[in-house]
Each structure stands twice: as C-alpha cells, then as structure tokens.
Short mmCIF file of C-alpha atoms in Angstrom, two decimals:
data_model
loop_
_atom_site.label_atom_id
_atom_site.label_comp_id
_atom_site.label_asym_id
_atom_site.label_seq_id
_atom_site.Cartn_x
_atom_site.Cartn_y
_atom_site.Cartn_z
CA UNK A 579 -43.49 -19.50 6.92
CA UNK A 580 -45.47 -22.52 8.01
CA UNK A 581 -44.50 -25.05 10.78
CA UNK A 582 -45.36 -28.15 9.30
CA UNK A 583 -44.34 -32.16 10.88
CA UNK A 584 -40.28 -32.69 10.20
CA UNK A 585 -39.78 -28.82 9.54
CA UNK A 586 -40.66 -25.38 8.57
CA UNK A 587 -42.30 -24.81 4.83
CA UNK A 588 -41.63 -21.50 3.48
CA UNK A 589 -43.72 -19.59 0.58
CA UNK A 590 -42.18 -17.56 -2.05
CA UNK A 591 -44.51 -14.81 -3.81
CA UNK A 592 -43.05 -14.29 -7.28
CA UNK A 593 -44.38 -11.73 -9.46
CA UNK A 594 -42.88 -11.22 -13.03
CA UNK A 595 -41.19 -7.88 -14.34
CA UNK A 596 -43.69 -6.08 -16.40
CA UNK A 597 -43.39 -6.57 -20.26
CA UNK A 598 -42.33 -3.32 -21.97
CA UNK A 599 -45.16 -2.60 -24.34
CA UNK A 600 -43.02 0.99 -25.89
CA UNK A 601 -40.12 2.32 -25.79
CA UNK A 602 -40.29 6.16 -27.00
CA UNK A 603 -37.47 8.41 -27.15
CA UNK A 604 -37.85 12.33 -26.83
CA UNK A 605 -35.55 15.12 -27.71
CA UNK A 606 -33.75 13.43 -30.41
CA UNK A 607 -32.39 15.55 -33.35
CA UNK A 608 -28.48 15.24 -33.98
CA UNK A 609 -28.85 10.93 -33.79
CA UNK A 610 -31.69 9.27 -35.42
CA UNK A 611 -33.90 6.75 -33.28
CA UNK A 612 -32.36 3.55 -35.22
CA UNK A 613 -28.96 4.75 -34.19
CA UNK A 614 -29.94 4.44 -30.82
CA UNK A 615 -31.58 1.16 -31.03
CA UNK A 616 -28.63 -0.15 -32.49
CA UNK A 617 -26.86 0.50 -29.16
CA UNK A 618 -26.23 -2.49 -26.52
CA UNK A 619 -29.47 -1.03 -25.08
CA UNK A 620 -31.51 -3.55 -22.74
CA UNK A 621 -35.45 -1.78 -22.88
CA UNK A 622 -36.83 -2.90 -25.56
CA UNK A 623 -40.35 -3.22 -26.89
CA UNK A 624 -41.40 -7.28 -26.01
CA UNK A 625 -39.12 -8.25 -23.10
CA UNK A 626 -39.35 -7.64 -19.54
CA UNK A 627 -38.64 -4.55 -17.54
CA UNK A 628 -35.59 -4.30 -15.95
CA UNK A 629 -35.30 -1.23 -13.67
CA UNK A 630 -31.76 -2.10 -12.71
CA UNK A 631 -30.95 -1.80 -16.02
CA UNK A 632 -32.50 1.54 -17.32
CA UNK A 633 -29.59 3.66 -15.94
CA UNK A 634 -27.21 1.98 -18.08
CA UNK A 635 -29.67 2.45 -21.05
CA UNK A 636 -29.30 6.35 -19.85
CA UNK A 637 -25.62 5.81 -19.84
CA UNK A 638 -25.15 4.36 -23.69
CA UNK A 639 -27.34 7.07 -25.04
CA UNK A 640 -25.23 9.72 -23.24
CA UNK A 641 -21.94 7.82 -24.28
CA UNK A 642 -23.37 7.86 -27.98
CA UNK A 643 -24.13 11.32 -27.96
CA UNK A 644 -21.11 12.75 -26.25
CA UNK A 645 -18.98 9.98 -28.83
CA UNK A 646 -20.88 12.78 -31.83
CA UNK A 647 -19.38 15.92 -30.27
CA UNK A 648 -22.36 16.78 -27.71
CA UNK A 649 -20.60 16.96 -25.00
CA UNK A 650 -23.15 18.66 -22.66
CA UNK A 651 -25.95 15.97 -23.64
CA UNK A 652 -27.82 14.54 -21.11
CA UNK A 653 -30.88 11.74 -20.59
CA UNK A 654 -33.39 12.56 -17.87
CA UNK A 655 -34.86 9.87 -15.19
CA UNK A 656 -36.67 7.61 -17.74
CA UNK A 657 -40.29 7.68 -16.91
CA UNK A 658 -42.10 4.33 -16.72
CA UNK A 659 -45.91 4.38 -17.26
CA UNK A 660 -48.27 1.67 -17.31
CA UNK A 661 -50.27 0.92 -20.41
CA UNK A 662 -53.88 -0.04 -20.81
CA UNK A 663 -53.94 -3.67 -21.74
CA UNK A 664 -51.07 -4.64 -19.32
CA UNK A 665 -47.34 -4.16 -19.89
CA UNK A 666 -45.59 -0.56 -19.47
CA UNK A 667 -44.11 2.22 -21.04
CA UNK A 668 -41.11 3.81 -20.82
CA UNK A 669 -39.63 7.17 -21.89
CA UNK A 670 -36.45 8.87 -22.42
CA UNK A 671 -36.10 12.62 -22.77
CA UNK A 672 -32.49 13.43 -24.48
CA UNK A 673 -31.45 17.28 -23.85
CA UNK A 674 -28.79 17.71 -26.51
CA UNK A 675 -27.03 20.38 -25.39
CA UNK A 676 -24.83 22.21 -27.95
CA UNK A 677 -22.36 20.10 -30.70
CA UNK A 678 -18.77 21.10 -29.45
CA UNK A 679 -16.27 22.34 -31.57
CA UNK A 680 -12.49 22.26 -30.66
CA UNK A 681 -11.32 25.54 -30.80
CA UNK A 682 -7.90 24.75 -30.19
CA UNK A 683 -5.77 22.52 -28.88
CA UNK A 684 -2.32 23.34 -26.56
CA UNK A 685 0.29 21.43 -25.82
CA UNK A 686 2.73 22.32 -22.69
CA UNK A 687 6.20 20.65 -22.53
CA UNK A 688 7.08 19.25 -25.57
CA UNK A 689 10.63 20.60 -25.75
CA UNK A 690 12.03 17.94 -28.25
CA UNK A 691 9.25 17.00 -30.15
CA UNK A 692 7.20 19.18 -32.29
CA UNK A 693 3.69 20.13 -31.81
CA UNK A 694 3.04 19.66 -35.60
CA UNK A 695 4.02 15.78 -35.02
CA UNK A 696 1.68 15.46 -31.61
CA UNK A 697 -0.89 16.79 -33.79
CA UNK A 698 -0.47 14.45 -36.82
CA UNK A 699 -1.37 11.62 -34.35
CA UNK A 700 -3.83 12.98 -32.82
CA UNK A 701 -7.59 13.24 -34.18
CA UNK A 702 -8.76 15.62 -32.09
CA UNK A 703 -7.88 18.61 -33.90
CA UNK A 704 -8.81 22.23 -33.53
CA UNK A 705 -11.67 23.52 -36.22
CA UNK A 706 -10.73 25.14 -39.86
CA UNK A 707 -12.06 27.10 -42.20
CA UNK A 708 -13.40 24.57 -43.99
CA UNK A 709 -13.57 21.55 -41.84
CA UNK A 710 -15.37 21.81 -38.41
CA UNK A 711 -13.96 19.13 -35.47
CA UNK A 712 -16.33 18.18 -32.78
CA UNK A 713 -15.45 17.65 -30.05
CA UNK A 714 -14.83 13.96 -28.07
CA UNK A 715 -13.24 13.35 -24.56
CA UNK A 716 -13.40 9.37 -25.59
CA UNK A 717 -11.61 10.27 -28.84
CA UNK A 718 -9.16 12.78 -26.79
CA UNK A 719 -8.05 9.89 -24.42
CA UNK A 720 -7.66 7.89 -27.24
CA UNK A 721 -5.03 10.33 -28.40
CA UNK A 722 -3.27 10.65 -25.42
CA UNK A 723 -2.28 7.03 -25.83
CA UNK A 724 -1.05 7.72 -29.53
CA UNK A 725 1.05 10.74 -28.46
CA UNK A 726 2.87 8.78 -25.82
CA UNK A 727 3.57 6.21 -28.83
CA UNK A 728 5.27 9.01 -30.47
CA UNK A 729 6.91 10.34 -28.45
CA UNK A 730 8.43 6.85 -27.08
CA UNK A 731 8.96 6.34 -31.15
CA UNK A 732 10.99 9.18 -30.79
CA UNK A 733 13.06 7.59 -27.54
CA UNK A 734 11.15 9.12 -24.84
CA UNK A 735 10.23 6.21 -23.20
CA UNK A 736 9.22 7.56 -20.26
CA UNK A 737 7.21 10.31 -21.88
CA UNK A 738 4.23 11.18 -19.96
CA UNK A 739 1.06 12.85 -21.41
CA UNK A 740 -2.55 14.07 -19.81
CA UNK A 741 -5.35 16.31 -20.41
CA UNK A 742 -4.35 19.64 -18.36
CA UNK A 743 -6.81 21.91 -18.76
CA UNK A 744 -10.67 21.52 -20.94
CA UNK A 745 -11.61 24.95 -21.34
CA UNK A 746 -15.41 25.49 -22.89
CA UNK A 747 -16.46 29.16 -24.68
CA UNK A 748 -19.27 31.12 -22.58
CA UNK A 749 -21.90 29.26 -25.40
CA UNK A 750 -20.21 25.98 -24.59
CA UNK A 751 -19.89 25.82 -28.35
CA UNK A 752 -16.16 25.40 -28.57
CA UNK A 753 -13.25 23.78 -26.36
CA UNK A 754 -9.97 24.97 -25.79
CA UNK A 755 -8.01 21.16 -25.15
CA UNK A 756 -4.81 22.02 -23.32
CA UNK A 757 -2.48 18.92 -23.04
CA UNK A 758 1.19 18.49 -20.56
CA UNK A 759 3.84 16.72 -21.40
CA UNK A 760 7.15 15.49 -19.17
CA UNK A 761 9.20 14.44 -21.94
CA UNK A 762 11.57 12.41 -19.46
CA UNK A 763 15.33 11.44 -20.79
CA UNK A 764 16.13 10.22 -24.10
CA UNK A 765 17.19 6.54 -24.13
CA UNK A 766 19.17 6.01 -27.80
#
C-alpha cells in the first residue's frame, strides 16, 4: 500500500499454483490405475495444483473403492513433493483393506410382506455357494429405496425402511446387513 496524489495504490503479489509434473498412485491392487483416472478426479499430470481440491480426489478414490466391496479402504494424506525442473509431485497411498462379503442379510418387521420379495428387489444379497456378493453401503441405500417401492406396491404406503444394524466378522471379511421395517396400515 502506497499513498500516492488522489488516493492510495495497492500491490497485489500473485504467484501461480505449481504445475503437477506426476501423479503416482500406491497401494493399488483390486482397481487398476486407468479406473481411477477415469474418475471426476481434479490432479492430473499438466494442470495446476489445487490443494483445495486433493481431499476430494481422496474422497472419489475411497467412494470407488468402497462402490467394489472394500469397505474398509482408505487413501492417506496425499504427499506433494517438488520435482527437479519445476512443477510437483503428488502421491496417493490406497490401503485396501479387505473385499467385504455379505454374509447375510435380516430383515425385522415385515409382517405382511415376505422376506423372499424384499430380497428379490434388493441387490445386496447375502453370499452363495457359488456366487460371492460384496459388499456396498451405496448399493444398500439404494435398496432401501426399492424395498419401500414394494412394499408401497403392495399398499403400504407409509412403509418405512432403514439400515438397523451393519454387523462386520472379527476379519472384517463379511457383513451381517440387518434391515427394520414399520409396515404402517394398508390403504386398498
């Protein structure tokens, strides 16, 4: 800040955000590295560096992990390091975690309305013999809209539904989903 005749002149310093030089992703093993660059992820080799932005970057690789049935996966602090030559690079670390299997799934208060039919709308499913269901809270929400649909299909329009109880195994391998249901009146 400058006084100056007729008024004050003020000076701006302006420095740009580093250019991200690499992008390198550790740790990854279920999800291949062009999976992950096909998410709405903002670090990318070439533009600027955005630090605001690198937690959401955490966040979609997360989301796109736990979407696959790895529930427990997490993505450390990304480290940002600069490179020779100018520019910076920055790392993510995934820790998997196990893939979770549902183990079962329980439903609570469905008087009128079979557990066979919740489960026919539903794709979280427990785990077979021969076919092995992983495990998705985004997937499991999704099916709590799709059993209220039945049920109000069935006339329980004021049929409530919600996730009760997620139990995981000792190995946090498998899930035990329990669900609750008010049913509510019948409107015919």
């Amino acid at each position: 800040r400058t006084n100056v005749a007729g008024g004050i002149a003020i000076r701006f310093t302006v420095s740009e955000n580093p250019i991200v030089r690499e992008v390198v992703i550790n740790g990854l093993y279920a999800i291949k590295k062009e999976e992950i660059l096909a998410l709405p992820i903002a670090t990318r080799a070439g533009l600027p560096l955005d630090r605001a932005k690198l937690a959401l970057d955490r966040a979609d690789i997360v989301a796109a992990y736990r979407r696959k049935g790895y529930h427990y996966a997490d993505v450390a602090e990304p480290v940002v390091t600069p490179v020779e030559g100018g520019g910076q690079k920055v790392t993510f670390t995934v820790v998997e975690g196990p893939e979770v299997k549902v183990q079962q799934v329980i439903i609570r208060g469905n008087d009128h309305v079979s557990y066979r039919r919740i489960l026919d709308v539903m794709q979280t499913k427990p785990s077979a013999l021969f076919s092995s269901r992983s495990f998705s809270e985004e997937t499991l929400r999704e099916d709590l809209v799709d059993v209220r649909r039945a049920f109000r299909g069935e006339g329980y329009l004021d049929a409530e539904v919600v996730i009760d109880d997620l139990r995981p195994s000792d190995d946090k391998e498998k899930i035990v989903v329990a669900l609750a249901v008010v049913e509510g009146a019948r409107y015919t």
